[in-house]
Coordinates of C-alpha atoms in Angstrom, one line a residue:
X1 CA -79.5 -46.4 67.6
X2 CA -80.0 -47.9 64.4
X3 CA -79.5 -51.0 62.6
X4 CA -80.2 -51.2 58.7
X5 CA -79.8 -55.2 58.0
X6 CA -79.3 -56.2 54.2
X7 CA -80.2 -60.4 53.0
X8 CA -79.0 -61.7 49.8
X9 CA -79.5 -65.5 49.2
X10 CA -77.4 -67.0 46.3
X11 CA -77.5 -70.9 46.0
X12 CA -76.2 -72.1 49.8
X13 CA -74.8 -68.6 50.6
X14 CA -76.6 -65.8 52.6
X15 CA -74.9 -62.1 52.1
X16 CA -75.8 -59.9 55.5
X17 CA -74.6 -56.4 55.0
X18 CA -75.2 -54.6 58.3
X19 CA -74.9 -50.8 58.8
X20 CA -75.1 -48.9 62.0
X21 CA -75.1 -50.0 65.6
X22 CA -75.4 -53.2 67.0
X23 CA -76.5 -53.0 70.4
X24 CA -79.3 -53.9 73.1
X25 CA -81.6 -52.4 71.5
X26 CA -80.8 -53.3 67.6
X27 CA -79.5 -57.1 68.3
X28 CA -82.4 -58.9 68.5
X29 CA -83.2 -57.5 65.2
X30 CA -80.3 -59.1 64.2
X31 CA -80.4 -62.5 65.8
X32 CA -83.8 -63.1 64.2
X33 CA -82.3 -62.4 60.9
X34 CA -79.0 -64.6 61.2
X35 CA -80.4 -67.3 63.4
X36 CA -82.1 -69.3 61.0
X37 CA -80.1 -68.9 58.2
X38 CA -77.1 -70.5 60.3
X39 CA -80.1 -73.5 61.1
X40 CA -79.2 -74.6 57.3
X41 CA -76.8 -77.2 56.3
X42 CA -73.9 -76.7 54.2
X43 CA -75.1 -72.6 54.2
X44 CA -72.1 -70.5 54.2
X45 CA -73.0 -67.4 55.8
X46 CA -71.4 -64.0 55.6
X47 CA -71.6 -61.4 57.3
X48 CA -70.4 -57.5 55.9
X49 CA -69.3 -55.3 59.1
X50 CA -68.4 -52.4 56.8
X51 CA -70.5 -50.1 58.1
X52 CA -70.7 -51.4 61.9
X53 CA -69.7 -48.2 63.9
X54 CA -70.5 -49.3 67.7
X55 CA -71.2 -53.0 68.8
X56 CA -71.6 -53.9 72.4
X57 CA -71.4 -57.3 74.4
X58 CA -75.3 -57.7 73.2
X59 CA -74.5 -57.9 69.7
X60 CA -71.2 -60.4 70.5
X61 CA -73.9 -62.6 72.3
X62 CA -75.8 -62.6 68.7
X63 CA -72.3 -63.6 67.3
X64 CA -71.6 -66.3 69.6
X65 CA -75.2 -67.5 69.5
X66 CA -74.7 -68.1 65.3
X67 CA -71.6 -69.6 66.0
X68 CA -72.8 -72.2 68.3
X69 CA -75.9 -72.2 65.9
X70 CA -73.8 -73.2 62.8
X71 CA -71.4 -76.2 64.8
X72 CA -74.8 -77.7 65.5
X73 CA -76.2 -77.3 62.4
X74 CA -73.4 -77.6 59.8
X75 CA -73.3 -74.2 58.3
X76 CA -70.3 -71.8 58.1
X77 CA -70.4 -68.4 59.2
X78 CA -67.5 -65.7 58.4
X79 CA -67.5 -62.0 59.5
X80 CA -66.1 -59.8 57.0
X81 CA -65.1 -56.2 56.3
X82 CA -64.7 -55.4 60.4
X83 CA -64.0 -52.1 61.5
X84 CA -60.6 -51.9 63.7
X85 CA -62.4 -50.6 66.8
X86 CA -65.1 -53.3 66.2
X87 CA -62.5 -55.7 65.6
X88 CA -60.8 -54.4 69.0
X89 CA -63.6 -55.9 70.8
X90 CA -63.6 -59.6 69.3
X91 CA -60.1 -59.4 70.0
X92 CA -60.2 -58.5 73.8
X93 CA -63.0 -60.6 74.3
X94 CA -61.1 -63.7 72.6
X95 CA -63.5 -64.4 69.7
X96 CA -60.8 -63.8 67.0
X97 CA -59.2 -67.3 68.2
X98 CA -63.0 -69.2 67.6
X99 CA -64.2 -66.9 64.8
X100 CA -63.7 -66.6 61.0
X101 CA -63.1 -63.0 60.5
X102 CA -61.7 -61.7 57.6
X103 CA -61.2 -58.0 57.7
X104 CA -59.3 -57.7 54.9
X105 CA -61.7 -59.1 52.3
X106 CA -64.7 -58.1 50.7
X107 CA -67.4 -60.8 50.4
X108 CA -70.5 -59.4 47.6
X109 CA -72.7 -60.6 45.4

């Protein structure tokens, strides 16, 4: 269970490239890394699932808790790059309908 976490600023957007698991163990890593960088306003943050292999209802609670974070704080957040079995689990859990994912495209700096 690890979780290699990646930060690239450029002007008002922050590049997160993630690779490994996100789980109970590995997400509040995470949320203390994306947390405050959703706290910005007019920050677009995105976030590259490429190499995500396992995520579990801890790390959608870090997801949800950005999202939340980004309505009160007037930043953008969009998941990118999503593997399908990742993806499965946004899906059944009904967070494609409230989230910008975009699996198909490849945000980079």
């Amino acid at each position: 269970m690890n979780l290699t976490i990646d930060v690239t600023n450029k002007e008002n957007i922050a590049y997160i490239s993630l690779a490994g698991e996100v789980d109970a163990f590995t997400a509040p890593k995470l949320k203390d890394t994306l947390l405050p960088l959703t706290k910005e306003e007019g920050q677009t943050v995105i976030v590259d699932l490429q190499d995500v292999n396992y995520m579990d209802s801890t790390g959608l609670g870090v997801f949800i808790s950005a999202l939340k974070s980004t309505k009160e704080h007037g930043s953008e957040m969009k998941l990118v790059q999503m593997q399908e079995r990742v993806y499965r689990l946004f899906k059944i859990t009904g967070l494609t309908e409230i989230m910008n994912i975009d699996s198909a495209v490849r945000g980079g700096m």
